[in-house]
Short mmCIF file of C-alpha atoms and ligand atoms in Angstrom, two decimals:
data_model
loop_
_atom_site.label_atom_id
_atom_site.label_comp_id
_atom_site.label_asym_id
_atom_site.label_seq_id
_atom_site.Cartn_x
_atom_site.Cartn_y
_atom_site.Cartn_z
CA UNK A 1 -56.68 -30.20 52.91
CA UNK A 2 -54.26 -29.90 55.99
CA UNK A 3 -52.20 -26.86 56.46
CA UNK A 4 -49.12 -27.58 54.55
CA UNK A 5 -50.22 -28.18 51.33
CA UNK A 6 -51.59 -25.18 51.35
CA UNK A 7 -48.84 -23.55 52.52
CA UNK A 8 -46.78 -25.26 49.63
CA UNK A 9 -49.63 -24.11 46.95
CA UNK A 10 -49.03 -20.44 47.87
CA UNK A 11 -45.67 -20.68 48.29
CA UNK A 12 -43.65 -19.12 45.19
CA UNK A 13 -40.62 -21.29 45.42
CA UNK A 14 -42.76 -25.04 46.22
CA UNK A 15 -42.72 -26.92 42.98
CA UNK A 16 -46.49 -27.30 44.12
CA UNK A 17 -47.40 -23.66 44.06
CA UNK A 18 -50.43 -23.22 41.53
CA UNK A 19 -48.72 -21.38 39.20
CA UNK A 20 -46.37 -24.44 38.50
CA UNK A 21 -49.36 -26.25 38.82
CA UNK A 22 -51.25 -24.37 36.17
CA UNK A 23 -48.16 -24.08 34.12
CA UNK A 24 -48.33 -28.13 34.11
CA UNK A 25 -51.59 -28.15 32.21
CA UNK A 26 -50.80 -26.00 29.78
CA UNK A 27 -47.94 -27.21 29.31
CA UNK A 28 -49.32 -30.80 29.20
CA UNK A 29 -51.95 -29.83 26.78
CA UNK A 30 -49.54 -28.13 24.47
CA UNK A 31 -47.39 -31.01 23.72
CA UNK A 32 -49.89 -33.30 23.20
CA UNK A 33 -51.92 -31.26 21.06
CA UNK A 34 -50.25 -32.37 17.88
CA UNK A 35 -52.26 -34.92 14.97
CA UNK A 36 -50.67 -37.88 15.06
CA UNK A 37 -50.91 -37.63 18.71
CA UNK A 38 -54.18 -36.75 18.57
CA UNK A 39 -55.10 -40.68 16.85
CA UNK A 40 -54.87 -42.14 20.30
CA UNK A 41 -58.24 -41.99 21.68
CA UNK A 42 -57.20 -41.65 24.89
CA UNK A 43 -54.98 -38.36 24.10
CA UNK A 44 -57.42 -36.96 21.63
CA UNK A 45 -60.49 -37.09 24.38
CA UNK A 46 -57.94 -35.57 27.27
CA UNK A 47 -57.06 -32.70 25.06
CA UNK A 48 -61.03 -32.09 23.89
CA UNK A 49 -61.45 -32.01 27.52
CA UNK A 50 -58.70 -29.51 28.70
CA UNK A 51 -58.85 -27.18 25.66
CA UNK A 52 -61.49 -25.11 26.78
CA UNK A 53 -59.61 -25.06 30.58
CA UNK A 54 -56.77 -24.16 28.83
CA UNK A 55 -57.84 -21.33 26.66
CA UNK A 56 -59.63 -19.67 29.94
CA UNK A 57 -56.40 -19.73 31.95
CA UNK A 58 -54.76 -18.22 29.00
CA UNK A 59 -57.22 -15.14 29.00
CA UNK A 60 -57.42 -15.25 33.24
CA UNK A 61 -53.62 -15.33 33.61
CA UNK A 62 -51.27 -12.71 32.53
CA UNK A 63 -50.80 -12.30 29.10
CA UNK A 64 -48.63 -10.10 27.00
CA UNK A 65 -51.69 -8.25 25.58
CA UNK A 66 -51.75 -7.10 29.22
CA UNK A 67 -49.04 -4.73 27.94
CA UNK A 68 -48.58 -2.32 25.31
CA UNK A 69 -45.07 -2.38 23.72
CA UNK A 70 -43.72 0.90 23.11
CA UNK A 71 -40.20 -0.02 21.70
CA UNK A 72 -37.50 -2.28 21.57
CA UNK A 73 -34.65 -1.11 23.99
CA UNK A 74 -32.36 -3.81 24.05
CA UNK A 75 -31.28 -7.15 22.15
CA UNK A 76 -29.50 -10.39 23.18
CA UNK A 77 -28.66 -13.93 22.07
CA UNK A 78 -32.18 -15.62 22.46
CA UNK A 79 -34.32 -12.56 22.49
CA UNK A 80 -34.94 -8.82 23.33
CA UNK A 81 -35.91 -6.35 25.42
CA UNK A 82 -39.23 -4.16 24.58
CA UNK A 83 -40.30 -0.76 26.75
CA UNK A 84 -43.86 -1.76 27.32
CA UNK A 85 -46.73 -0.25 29.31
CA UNK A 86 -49.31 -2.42 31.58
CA UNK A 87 -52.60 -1.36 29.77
CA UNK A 88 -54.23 -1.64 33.14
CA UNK A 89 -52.23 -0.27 35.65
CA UNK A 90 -50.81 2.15 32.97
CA UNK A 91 -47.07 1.89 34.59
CA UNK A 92 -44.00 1.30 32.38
CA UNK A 93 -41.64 -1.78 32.35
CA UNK A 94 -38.59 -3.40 31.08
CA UNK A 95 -40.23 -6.45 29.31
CA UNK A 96 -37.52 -8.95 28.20
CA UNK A 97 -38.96 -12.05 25.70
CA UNK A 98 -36.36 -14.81 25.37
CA UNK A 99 -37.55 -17.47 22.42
CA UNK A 100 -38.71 -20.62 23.23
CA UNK A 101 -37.87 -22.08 19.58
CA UNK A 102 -34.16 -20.62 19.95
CA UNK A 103 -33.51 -22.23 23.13
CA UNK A 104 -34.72 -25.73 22.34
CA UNK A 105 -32.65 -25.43 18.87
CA UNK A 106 -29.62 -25.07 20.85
CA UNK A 107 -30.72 -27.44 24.04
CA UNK A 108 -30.05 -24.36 26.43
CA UNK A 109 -33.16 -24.40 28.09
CA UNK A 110 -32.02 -23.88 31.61
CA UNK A 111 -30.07 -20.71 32.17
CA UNK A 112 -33.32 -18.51 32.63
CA UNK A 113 -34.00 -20.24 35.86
CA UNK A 114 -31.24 -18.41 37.91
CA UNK A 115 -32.07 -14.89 35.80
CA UNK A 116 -36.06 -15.21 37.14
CA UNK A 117 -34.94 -16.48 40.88
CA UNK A 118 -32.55 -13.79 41.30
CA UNK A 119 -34.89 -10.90 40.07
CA UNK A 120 -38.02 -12.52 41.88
CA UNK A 121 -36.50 -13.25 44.77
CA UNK A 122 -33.41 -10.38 45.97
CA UNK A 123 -35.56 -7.69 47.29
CA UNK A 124 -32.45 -5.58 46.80
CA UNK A 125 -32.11 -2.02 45.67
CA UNK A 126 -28.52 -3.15 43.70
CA UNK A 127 -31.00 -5.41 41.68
CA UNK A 128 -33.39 -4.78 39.38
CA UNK A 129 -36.79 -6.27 40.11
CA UNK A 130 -38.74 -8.84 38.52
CA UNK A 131 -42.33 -7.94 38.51
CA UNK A 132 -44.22 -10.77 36.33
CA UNK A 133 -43.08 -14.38 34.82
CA UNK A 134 -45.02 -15.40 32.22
CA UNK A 135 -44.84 -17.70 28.81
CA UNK A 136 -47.16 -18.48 26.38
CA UNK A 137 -46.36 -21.68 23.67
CA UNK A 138 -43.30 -19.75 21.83
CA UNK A 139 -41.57 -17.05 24.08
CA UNK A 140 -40.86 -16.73 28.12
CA UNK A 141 -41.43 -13.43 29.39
CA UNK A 142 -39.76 -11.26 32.14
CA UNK A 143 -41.49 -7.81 33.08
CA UNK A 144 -38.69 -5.99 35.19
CA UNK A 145 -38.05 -2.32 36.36
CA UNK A 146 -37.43 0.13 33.36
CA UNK A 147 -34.02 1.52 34.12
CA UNK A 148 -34.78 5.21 32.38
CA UNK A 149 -30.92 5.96 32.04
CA UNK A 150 -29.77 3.04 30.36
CA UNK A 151 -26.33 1.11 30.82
CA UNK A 152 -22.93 2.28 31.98
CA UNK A 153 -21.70 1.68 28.45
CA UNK A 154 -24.06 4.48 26.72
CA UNK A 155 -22.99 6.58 30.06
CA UNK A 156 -19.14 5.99 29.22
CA UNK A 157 -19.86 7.11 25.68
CA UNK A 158 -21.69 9.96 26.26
CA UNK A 159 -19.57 11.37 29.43
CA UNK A 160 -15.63 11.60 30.07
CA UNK A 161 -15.42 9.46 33.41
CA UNK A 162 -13.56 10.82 35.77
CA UNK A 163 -11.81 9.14 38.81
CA UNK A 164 -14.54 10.84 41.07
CA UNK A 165 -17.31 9.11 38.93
CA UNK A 166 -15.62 6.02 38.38
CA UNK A 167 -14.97 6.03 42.58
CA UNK A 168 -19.09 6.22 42.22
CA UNK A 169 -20.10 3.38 40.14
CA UNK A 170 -17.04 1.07 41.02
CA UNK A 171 -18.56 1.47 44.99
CA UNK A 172 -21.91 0.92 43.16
CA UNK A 173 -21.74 -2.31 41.47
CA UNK A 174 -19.35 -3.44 44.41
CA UNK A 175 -22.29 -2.66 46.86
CA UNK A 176 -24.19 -4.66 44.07
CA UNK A 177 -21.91 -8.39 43.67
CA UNK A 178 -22.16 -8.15 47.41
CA UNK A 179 -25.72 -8.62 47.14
CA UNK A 180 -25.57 -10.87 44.33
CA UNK A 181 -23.07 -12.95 46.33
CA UNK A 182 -25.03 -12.92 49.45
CA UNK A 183 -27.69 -14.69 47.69
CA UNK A 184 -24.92 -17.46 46.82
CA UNK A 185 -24.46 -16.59 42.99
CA UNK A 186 -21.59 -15.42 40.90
CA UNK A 187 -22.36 -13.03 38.45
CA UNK A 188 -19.28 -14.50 35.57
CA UNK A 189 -20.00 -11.84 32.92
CA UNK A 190 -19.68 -8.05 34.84
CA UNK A 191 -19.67 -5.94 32.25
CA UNK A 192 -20.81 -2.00 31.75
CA UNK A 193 -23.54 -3.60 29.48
CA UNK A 194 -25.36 -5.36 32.87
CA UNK A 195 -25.25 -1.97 34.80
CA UNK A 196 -28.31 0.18 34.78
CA UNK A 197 -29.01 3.63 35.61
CA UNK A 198 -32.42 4.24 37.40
CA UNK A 199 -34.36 7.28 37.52
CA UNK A 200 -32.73 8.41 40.03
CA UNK A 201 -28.88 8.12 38.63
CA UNK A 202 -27.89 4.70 40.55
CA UNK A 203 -27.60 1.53 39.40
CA UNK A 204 -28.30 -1.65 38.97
CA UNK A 205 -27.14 -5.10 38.31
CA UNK A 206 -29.17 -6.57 35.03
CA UNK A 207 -28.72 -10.05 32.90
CA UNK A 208 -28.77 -12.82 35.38
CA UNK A 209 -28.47 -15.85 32.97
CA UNK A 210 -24.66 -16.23 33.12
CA UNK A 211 -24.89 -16.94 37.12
CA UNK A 212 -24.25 -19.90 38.89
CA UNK A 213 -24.78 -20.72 42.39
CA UNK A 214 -22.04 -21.71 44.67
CA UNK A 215 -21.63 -24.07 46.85
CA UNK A 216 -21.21 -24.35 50.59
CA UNK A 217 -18.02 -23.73 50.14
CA UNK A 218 -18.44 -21.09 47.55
CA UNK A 219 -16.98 -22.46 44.85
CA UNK A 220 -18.39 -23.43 41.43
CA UNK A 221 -17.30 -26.54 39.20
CA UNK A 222 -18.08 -25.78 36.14
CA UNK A 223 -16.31 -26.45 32.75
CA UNK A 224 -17.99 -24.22 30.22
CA UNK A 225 -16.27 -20.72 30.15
CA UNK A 226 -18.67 -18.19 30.05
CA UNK A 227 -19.07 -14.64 29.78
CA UNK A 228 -17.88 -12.09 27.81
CA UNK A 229 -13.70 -12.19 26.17
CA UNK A 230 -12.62 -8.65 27.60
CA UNK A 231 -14.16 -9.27 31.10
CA UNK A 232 -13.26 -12.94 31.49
CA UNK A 233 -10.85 -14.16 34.64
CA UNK A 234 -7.64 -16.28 33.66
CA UNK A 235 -9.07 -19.35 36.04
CA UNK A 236 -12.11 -19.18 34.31
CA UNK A 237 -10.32 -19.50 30.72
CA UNK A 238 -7.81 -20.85 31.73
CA UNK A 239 -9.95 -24.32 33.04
CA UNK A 240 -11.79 -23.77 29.79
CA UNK A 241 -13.62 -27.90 29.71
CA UNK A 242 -11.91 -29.48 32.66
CA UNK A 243 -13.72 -29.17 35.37
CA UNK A 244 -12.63 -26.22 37.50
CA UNK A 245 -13.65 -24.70 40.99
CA UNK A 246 -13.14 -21.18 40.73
CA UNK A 247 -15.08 -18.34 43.48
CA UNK A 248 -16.96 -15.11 43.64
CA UNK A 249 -13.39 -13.26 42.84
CA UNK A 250 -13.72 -14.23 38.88
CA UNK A 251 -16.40 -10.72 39.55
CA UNK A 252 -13.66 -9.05 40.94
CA UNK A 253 -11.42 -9.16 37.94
CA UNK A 254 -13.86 -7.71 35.96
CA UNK A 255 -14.01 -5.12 38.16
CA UNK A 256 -10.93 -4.06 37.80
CA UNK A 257 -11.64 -4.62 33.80
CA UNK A 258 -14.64 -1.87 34.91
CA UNK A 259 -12.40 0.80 36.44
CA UNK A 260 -9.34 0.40 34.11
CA UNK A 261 -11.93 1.01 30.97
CA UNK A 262 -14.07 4.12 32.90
CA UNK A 263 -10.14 5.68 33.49
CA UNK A 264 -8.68 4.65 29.88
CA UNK A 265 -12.00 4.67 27.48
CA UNK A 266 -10.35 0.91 26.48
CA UNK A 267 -10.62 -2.33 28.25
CA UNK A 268 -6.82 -3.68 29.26
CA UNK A 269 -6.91 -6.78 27.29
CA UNK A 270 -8.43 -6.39 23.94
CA UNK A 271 -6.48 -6.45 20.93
CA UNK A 272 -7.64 -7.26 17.48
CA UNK A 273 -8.15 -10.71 17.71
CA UNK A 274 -10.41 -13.32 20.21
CA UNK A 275 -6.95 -15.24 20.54
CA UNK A 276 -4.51 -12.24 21.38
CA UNK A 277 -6.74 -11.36 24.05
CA UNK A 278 -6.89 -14.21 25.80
CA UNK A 279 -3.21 -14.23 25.41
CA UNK A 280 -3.07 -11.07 26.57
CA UNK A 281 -5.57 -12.25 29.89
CA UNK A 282 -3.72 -15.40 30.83
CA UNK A 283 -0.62 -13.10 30.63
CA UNK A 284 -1.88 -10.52 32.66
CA UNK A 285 1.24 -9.93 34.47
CA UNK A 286 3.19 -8.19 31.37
CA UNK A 287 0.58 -7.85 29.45
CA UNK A 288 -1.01 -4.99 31.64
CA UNK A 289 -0.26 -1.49 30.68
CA UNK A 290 -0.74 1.57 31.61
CA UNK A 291 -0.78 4.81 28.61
CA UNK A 292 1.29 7.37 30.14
CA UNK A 293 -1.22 9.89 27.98
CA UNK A 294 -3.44 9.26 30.58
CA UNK A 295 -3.01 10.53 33.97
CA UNK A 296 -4.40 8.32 36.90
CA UNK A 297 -3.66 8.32 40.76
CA UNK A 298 -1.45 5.80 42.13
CA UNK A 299 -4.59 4.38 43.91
CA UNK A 300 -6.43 3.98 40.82
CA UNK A 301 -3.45 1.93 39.26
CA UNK A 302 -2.79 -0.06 42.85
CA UNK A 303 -6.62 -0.64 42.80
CA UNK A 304 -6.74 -1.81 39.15
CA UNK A 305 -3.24 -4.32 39.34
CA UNK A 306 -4.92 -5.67 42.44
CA UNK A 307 -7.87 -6.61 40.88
CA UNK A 308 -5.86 -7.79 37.55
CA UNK A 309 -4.11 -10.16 39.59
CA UNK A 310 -3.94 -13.44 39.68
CA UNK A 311 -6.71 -15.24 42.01
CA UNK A 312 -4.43 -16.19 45.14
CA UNK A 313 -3.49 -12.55 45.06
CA UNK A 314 -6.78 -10.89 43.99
CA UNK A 315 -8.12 -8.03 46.16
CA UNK A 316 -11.44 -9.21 47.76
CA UNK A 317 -10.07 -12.96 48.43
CA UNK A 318 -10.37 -12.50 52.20
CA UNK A 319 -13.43 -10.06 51.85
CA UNK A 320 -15.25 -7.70 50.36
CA UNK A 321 -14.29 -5.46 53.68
CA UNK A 322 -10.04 -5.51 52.10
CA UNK A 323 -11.66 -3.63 48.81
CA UNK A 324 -13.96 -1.51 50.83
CA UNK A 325 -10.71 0.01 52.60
CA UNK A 326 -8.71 0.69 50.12
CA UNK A 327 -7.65 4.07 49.75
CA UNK A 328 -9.15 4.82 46.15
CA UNK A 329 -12.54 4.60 47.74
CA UNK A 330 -11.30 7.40 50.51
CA UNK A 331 -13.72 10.84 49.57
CA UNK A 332 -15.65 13.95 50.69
CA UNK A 333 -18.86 12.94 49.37
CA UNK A 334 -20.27 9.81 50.59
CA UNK A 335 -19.19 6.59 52.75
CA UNK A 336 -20.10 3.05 52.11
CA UNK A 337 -23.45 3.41 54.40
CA UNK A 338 -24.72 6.62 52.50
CA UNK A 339 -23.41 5.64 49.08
CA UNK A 340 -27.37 4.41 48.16
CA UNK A 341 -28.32 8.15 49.07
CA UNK A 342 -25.70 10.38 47.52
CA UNK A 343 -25.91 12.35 44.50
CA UNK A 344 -25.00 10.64 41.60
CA UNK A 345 -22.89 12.04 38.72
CA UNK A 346 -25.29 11.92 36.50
CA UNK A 347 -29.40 12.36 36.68
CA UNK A 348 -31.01 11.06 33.54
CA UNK A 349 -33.05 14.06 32.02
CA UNK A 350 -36.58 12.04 31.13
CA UNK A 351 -39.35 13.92 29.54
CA UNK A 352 -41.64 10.84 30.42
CA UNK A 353 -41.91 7.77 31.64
CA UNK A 354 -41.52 6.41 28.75
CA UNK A 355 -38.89 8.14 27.46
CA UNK A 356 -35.78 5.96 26.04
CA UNK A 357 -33.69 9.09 25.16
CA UNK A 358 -31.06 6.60 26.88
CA UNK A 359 -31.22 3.52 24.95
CA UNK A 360 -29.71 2.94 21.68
CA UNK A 361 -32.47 2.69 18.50
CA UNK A 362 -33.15 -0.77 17.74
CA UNK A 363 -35.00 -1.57 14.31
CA UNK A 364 -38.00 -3.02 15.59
CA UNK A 365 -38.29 -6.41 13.74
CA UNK A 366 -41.83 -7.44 14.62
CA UNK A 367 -42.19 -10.37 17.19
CA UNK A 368 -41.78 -13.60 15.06
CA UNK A 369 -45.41 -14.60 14.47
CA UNK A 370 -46.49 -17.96 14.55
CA UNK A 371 -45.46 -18.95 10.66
CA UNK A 372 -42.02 -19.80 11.42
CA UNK A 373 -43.02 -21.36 15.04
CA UNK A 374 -42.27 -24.71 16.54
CA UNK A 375 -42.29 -26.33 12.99
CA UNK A 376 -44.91 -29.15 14.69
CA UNK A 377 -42.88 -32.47 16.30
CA UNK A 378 -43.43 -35.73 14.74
CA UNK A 379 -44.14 -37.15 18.51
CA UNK A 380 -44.53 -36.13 21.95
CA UNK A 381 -41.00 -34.42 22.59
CA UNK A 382 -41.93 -32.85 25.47
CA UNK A 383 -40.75 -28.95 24.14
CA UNK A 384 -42.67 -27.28 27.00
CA UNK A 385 -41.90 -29.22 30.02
CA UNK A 386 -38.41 -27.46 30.50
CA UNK A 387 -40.48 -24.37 31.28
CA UNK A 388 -43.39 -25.21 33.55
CA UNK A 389 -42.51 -23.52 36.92
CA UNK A 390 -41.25 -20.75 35.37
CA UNK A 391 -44.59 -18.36 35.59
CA UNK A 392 -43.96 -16.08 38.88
CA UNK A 393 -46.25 -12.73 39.72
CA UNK A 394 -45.11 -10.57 42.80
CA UNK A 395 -48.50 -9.51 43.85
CA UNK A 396 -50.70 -11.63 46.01
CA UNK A 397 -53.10 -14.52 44.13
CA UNK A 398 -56.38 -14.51 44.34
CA UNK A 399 -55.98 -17.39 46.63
CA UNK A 400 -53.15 -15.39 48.54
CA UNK A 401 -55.84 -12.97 49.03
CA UNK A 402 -58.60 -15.58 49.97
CA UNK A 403 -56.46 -17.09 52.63
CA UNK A 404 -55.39 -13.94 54.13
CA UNK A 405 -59.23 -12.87 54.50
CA UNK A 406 -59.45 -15.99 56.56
CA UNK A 407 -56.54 -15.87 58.35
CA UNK A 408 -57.30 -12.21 59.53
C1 B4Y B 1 -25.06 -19.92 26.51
N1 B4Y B 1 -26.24 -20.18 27.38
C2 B4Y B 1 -25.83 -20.98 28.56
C3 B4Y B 1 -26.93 -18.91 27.81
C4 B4Y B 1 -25.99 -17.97 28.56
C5 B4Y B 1 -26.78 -16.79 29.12
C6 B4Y B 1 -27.74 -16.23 28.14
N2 B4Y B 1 -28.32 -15.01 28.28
C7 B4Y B 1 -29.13 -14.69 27.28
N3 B4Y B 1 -29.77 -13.49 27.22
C8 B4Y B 1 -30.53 -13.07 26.18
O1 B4Y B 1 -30.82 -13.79 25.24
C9 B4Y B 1 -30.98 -11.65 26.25
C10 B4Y B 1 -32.15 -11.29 25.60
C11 B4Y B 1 -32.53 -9.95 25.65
C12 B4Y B 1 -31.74 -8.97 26.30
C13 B4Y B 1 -30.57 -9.38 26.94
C14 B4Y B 1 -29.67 -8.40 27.67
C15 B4Y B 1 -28.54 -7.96 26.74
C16 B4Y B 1 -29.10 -6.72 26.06
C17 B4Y B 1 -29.94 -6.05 27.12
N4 B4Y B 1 -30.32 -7.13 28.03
C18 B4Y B 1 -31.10 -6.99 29.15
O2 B4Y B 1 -31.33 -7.94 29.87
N5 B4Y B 1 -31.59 -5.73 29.37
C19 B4Y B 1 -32.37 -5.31 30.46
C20 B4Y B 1 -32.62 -6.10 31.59
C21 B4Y B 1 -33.40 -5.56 32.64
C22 B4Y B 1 -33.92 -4.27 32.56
C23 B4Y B 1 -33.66 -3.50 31.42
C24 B4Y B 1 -34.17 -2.18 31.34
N6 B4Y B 1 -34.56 -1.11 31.30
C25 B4Y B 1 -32.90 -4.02 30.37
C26 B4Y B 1 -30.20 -10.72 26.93
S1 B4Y B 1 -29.22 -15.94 26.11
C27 B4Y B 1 -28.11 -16.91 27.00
C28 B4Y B 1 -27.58 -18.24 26.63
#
């Protein structure tokens, strides 16, 4: 087999790397694995065949009852987020299942792809890390870092931020969309809710599947709006199904969104109603105010109206360097190189490893079992295909492993 292919089958991101490959089988098998598929002799003797290949890559590849879940920490639109602990390695992770059945439902099988490159693949201490891909027939899997002191928005309710801790995490997740953006994606729904705390008090950037990647321009076209109301950039509503080209800067206005709720407990925009607050975003100009019961620096407020600006004007259009110098960011305790190693404001107090003292209580519904499953197809629709590719492990493959031992 000459050198490249093999360089392609070990290679994470090749379409030919052997997990995709493997995933292909499965997948294969899967979706033809249904009766009146099964008539056709020719489908009937490939599956009798591959069933028993199958069912020994299911038990030699990872598996969730690899892991041990402890609880759930965190819920979202196709899925949730369970504390779990590797039974062999005994270490803790952030194990997010997104549902399989949900997805294809709603024909939105596609926005996982950016959330597992960007985690696999950023090697960045602004990101959290994806450890393990894996799927089995109804839910995709993503074991990440645990993030022991939860989100900035259980932080915000907890603490009174001040304008020295708000200086703190605004440099944080600034440091962190200029990593996201140096990998060529927008993030389109910053919010306190996608910032983690580690163990250590710093953060992270979490909940990739609202990115998009730019172009070489870096610009997006892209009609659908997304992201969440309060956080969400005029050009980005206000191009709502035409198809705009808006840039990294629709992650600056939420920024300032960030800084104006840490300083005011309240995000600018929001009023009672979905519609008023768009209203309210698209007329930013007068619709920004400041309560006088609250007393913030004239930097804070210059910072904030430059980021609640409109896009020709927005701080961070010619740079990230223009919102690095701005005077709000001028203190004793830590410059833009050492930011990574000073001392946060807050230090999560863990008794454990495991402990989730951070995270809200979620009810634990059980995982949905396989009664209410893919109710089985009438015909060969194809349901896993959208996935294969999609199984990624960071350590080295056996054949990683094998070819290394030669190499050396
Ligand atoms: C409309 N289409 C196009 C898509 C637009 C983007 C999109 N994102 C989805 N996302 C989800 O369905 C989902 C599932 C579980 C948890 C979470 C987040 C929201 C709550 C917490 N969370 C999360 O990711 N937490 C997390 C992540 C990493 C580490 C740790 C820890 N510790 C915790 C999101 S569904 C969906 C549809």
């Amino acid at each position: 087999m000459d050198e490249d292919i093999v360089e392609k089958l070990l290679d994470p991101r090749s379409p030919l790397n052997v997990e995709s490959l493997l995933d292909t089988v499965v997948a294969l098998v899967t979706d033809l694995k249904l009766p009146v598929l099964m008539r056709m002799k020719n489908i009937d003797l490939f599956v009798k065949r591959y069933q028993s290949v199958v069912d020994e890559l299911a038990k030699a590849r990872i598996n969730y009852k690899h892991f041990k879940q402890l609880k759930v920490i965190g819920r979202g639109a196709f899925g949730e987020v369970q504390l779990v602990r590797h039974v062999e390695t005994k270490k803790v992770y952030a194990m997010k299942l997104l549902c399989k059945e949900d997805m294809m439902k709603r024909s939105d099988s596609a926005f996982f792809w950016e959330e597992r490159n960007i985690m696999a693949h950023a090697d960045s201490e602004w990101i959290v890390k994806l450890h393990y891909a894996f799927q089995d027939e109804k839910f995709l899997y993503l074991v990440m870092d645990y993030m022991p002191g939860g989100d900035l928005v259980n932080l915000m309710q907890m603490y009174e931020t001040s304008e020295k801790w708000t200086r703190f995490y605004t440099a944080e997740l600034i440091e962190a969309l200029c990593a996201l953006h140096g990998m060529g994606y927008i993030h389109r729904d910053v919010k306190p809710d996608n910032m983690l705390v580690n163990r250590s008090g710093h953060i992270k950037l979490a909940d990739f599947g609202t990115c998009v990647r730019m172009n070489e321009n870096g610009v997006v076209r892209c009609s659908t709006a997304v992201g969440t109301p309060d956080y969400i950039s005029p050009e980005v509503l206000r191009n709502q199904g035409q198809d705009a080209e808006f840039g990294r800067e629709v992650d600056y206005w939420s920024v300032g969104v960030f800084i104006y709720e840490m300083l005011y407990g309240e995000t600018p925009f929001f009023k009672d109603s979905l519609a008023t607050t768009y209203a309210n975003i698209m007329d930013h100009e007068n619709s920004l105010k400041f309560p006088e019961d609250v007393v913030i620096s004239d930097n804070a407020k210059h910072l904030i109206r430059s980021f609640l600006s409109s896009v020709d004007k927005r701080l961070g259009r010619n740079g990230v360097q223009e919102i690095k110098a701005h005077p709000f960011f001028k203190n004793n305790d830590w410059t833009w190189e050492t930011l990574r190693n000073a001392t946060p404001p807050v230090i999560p107090e863990l008794r454990s490893d495991d402990d989730t003292s951070h995270f809200e209580v979620m009810t634990t519904e059980p995982r949905r079992e396989a009664t209410d499953g893919f109710q089985l197809p009438r015909t060969f629709n194809g349901n896993q295909l959208p996935f294969i590719g999609f199984t990624y492990s960071n350590e080295l493959s056996p054949i990683q492993k094998l070819k290394n031992g030669l190499m050396n």
